[in-house]
């Protein structure tokens, strides 16, 4: 396995563990979100929104951890990449379109955490082994 994929695996585990902590915090006290992320419109943050955010974060965490375990699974790799794209899109839209999350450290951190793995995972596609279906299709064409 390439060095890049090993670095990505470590990053995915680290991000997953941090996300688990954010999930717990979202369920414990919804003020966490209004004080750290959605400071532009804290009145929009309530318990329901915080729990929904927590479940979304937990799901992303599970997918990323599964990818770290089986990083050569192309389908899981694609889904994991999309978790970062969606997170980046969410935080960018909240910051620049809806103006609910001004660019504070609480928003910059998830933007950075989502951006680096997108670049790394796009580069990492070159390091993934060919899927079994691709190998089988090529062998049939040769025969």
mmCIF file of C-alpha atoms in Angstrom:
data_model
loop_
_atom_site.group_PDB
_atom_site.id
_atom_site.type_symbol
_atom_site.label_atom_id
_atom_site.label_comp_id
_atom_site.label_asym_id
_atom_site.label_seq_id
_atom_site.Cartn_x
_atom_site.Cartn_y
_atom_site.Cartn_z
ATOM 1 C CA UNK A 1 0.000 0.000 0.000
ATOM 2 C CA UNK A 2 1.271 3.458 -0.841
ATOM 3 C CA UNK A 3 2.473 5.941 1.729
ATOM 4 C CA UNK A 4 -0.285 8.376 0.705
ATOM 5 C CA UNK A 5 -3.008 5.823 1.431
ATOM 6 C CA UNK A 6 -1.477 5.127 4.838
ATOM 7 C CA UNK A 7 -1.475 8.855 5.612
ATOM 8 C CA UNK A 8 -5.098 9.085 4.444
ATOM 9 C CA UNK A 9 -6.028 6.141 6.679
ATOM 10 C CA UNK A 10 -4.488 7.871 9.697
ATOM 11 C CA UNK A 11 -6.233 11.138 8.831
ATOM 12 C CA UNK A 12 -9.582 9.369 8.440
ATOM 13 C CA UNK A 13 -9.261 7.697 11.848
ATOM 14 C CA UNK A 14 -8.315 10.978 13.510
ATOM 15 C CA UNK A 15 -11.194 12.863 11.877
ATOM 16 C CA UNK A 16 -13.599 10.053 12.816
ATOM 17 C CA UNK A 17 -12.627 10.191 16.477
ATOM 18 C CA UNK A 18 -13.006 13.981 16.550
ATOM 19 C CA UNK A 19 -16.408 13.672 14.849
ATOM 20 C CA UNK A 20 -17.547 11.202 17.504
ATOM 21 C CA UNK A 21 -16.754 13.847 20.125
ATOM 22 C CA UNK A 22 -18.713 16.452 18.159
ATOM 23 C CA UNK A 23 -21.618 14.018 17.949
ATOM 24 C CA UNK A 24 -21.709 13.573 21.715
ATOM 25 C CA UNK A 25 -21.484 17.331 22.210
ATOM 26 C CA UNK A 26 -24.366 17.925 19.779
ATOM 27 C CA UNK A 27 -26.591 15.600 21.797
ATOM 28 C CA UNK A 28 -25.527 16.917 25.205
ATOM 29 C CA UNK A 29 -25.986 20.649 24.681
ATOM 30 C CA UNK A 30 -27.190 22.353 21.512
ATOM 31 C CA UNK A 31 -25.578 25.635 22.591
ATOM 32 C CA UNK A 32 -22.294 24.100 21.429
ATOM 33 C CA UNK A 33 -23.391 24.702 17.829
ATOM 34 C CA UNK A 34 -24.644 28.242 18.384
ATOM 35 C CA UNK A 35 -21.479 29.224 20.266
ATOM 36 C CA UNK A 36 -18.916 27.579 17.956
ATOM 37 C CA UNK A 37 -20.384 27.183 14.460
ATOM 38 C CA UNK A 38 -23.598 29.016 13.736
ATOM 39 C CA UNK A 39 -22.671 32.258 15.506
ATOM 40 C CA UNK A 40 -24.249 34.386 12.773
ATOM 41 C CA UNK A 41 -27.752 33.176 13.614
ATOM 42 C CA UNK A 42 -27.717 31.386 16.967
ATOM 43 C CA UNK A 43 -31.489 31.683 17.218
ATOM 44 C CA UNK A 44 -31.791 29.051 14.457
ATOM 45 C CA UNK A 45 -30.000 26.454 16.557
ATOM 46 C CA UNK A 46 -32.286 24.301 18.668
ATOM 47 C CA UNK A 47 -32.206 20.805 20.099
ATOM 48 C CA UNK A 48 -33.709 19.194 17.007
ATOM 49 C CA UNK A 49 -31.227 20.850 14.664
ATOM 50 C CA UNK A 50 -28.336 19.909 16.959
ATOM 51 C CA UNK A 51 -29.402 16.253 17.116
ATOM 52 C CA UNK A 52 -29.808 16.151 13.332
ATOM 53 C CA UNK A 53 -26.331 17.636 12.979
ATOM 54 C CA UNK A 54 -25.087 15.043 15.477
ATOM 55 C CA UNK A 55 -26.552 12.131 13.513
ATOM 56 C CA UNK A 56 -25.122 13.494 10.249
ATOM 57 C CA UNK A 57 -21.725 13.842 11.932
ATOM 58 C CA UNK A 58 -21.946 10.328 13.390
ATOM 59 C CA UNK A 59 -22.817 8.834 9.999
ATOM 60 C CA UNK A 60 -19.891 10.634 8.372
ATOM 61 C CA UNK A 61 -17.635 9.411 11.163
ATOM 62 C CA UNK A 62 -18.691 5.782 10.683
ATOM 63 C CA UNK A 63 -18.205 5.961 6.906
ATOM 64 C CA UNK A 64 -14.758 7.539 7.279
ATOM 65 C CA UNK A 65 -13.682 4.989 9.874
ATOM 66 C CA UNK A 66 -14.875 2.135 7.644
ATOM 67 C CA UNK A 67 -12.864 3.595 4.772
ATOM 68 C CA UNK A 68 -9.777 3.795 6.987
ATOM 69 C CA UNK A 69 -10.180 0.084 7.705
ATOM 70 C CA UNK A 70 -10.776 -0.878 4.044
ATOM 71 C CA UNK A 71 -9.252 1.998 2.092
ATOM 72 C CA UNK A 72 -8.830 -0.093 -1.051
ATOM 73 C CA UNK A 73 -12.589 -0.563 -1.396
ATOM 74 C CA UNK A 74 -13.334 1.806 -4.280
ATOM 75 C CA UNK A 75 -17.046 2.176 -3.527
ATOM 76 C CA UNK A 76 -16.380 3.030 0.109
ATOM 77 C CA UNK A 77 -13.575 5.356 -0.992
ATOM 78 C CA UNK A 78 -15.977 7.269 -3.270
ATOM 79 C CA UNK A 79 -18.647 7.521 -0.561
ATOM 80 C CA UNK A 80 -16.058 8.765 1.935
ATOM 81 C CA UNK A 81 -14.860 11.393 -0.514
ATOM 82 C CA UNK A 82 -18.454 12.573 -0.884
ATOM 83 C CA UNK A 83 -18.803 12.947 2.911
ATOM 84 C CA UNK A 84 -16.034 15.545 2.765
ATOM 85 C CA UNK A 85 -17.474 17.258 -0.326
ATOM 86 C CA UNK A 86 -20.891 17.529 1.343
ATOM 87 C CA UNK A 87 -19.386 18.835 4.583
ATOM 88 C CA UNK A 88 -17.367 21.431 2.685
ATOM 89 C CA UNK A 89 -20.445 22.463 0.699
ATOM 90 C CA UNK A 90 -22.526 22.718 3.858
ATOM 91 C CA UNK A 91 -20.084 24.925 5.742
ATOM 92 C CA UNK A 92 -19.338 27.112 2.705
ATOM 93 C CA UNK A 93 -23.051 27.649 2.062
ATOM 94 C CA UNK A 94 -23.709 28.457 5.719
ATOM 95 C CA UNK A 95 -20.814 30.933 5.704
ATOM 96 C CA UNK A 96 -21.350 32.664 2.359
ATOM 97 C CA UNK A 97 -24.948 32.093 1.270
ATOM 98 C CA UNK A 98 -27.011 31.859 4.456
ATOM 99 C CA UNK A 99 -24.609 33.916 6.613
ATOM 100 C CA UNK A 100 -25.328 31.740 9.663
ATOM 101 C CA UNK A 101 -21.701 30.695 10.168
ATOM 102 C CA UNK A 102 -19.219 33.582 9.874
ATOM 103 C CA UNK A 103 -15.587 32.651 9.265
ATOM 104 C CA UNK A 104 -14.494 32.116 12.853
ATOM 105 C CA UNK A 105 -12.085 29.434 14.055
ATOM 106 C CA UNK A 106 -15.130 27.233 14.719
ATOM 107 C CA UNK A 107 -16.004 27.319 11.010
ATOM 108 C CA UNK A 108 -12.485 27.464 9.588
ATOM 109 C CA UNK A 109 -11.552 24.192 11.307
ATOM 110 C CA UNK A 110 -14.214 22.081 9.543
ATOM 111 C CA UNK A 111 -13.472 23.843 6.249
ATOM 112 C CA UNK A 112 -9.818 22.842 6.536
ATOM 113 C CA UNK A 113 -10.657 19.355 7.801
ATOM 114 C CA UNK A 114 -12.916 18.847 4.768
ATOM 115 C CA UNK A 115 -10.605 20.446 2.177
ATOM 116 C CA UNK A 116 -7.347 18.573 2.740
ATOM 117 C CA UNK A 117 -8.808 15.068 2.466
ATOM 118 C CA UNK A 118 -10.658 16.007 -0.716
ATOM 119 C CA UNK A 119 -7.345 16.876 -2.358
ATOM 120 C CA UNK A 120 -5.590 13.892 -0.783
ATOM 121 C CA UNK A 121 -8.300 11.453 -1.781
ATOM 122 C CA UNK A 122 -8.416 12.748 -5.351
ATOM 123 C CA UNK A 123 -4.661 12.210 -5.608
ATOM 124 C CA UNK A 124 -5.046 8.877 -3.812
ATOM 125 C CA UNK A 125 -7.211 7.474 -6.609
ATOM 126 C CA UNK A 126 -3.960 6.813 -8.478
ATOM 127 C CA UNK A 127 -2.768 4.586 -5.626
ATOM 128 C CA UNK A 128 -5.875 2.415 -5.431
ATOM 129 C CA UNK A 129 -5.609 -1.033 -6.998
ATOM 130 C CA UNK A 130 -7.827 -1.831 -9.949
ATOM 131 C CA UNK A 131 -11.172 -3.260 -8.916
ATOM 132 C CA UNK A 132 -11.780 -6.943 -9.586
ATOM 133 C CA UNK A 133 -14.472 -6.122 -12.149
ATOM 134 C CA UNK A 134 -12.055 -3.946 -14.144
ATOM 135 C CA UNK A 135 -9.401 -6.658 -14.079
ATOM 136 C CA UNK A 136 -11.933 -9.294 -15.160
ATOM 137 C CA UNK A 137 -13.253 -7.125 -18.010
ATOM 138 C CA UNK A 138 -9.727 -6.499 -19.313
ATOM 139 C CA UNK A 139 -8.915 -10.197 -19.215
ATOM 140 C CA UNK A 140 -12.068 -11.011 -21.209
ATOM 141 C CA UNK A 141 -11.142 -8.415 -23.853
ATOM 142 C CA UNK A 142 -7.712 -9.990 -24.241
ATOM 143 C CA UNK A 143 -9.204 -13.444 -24.864
#
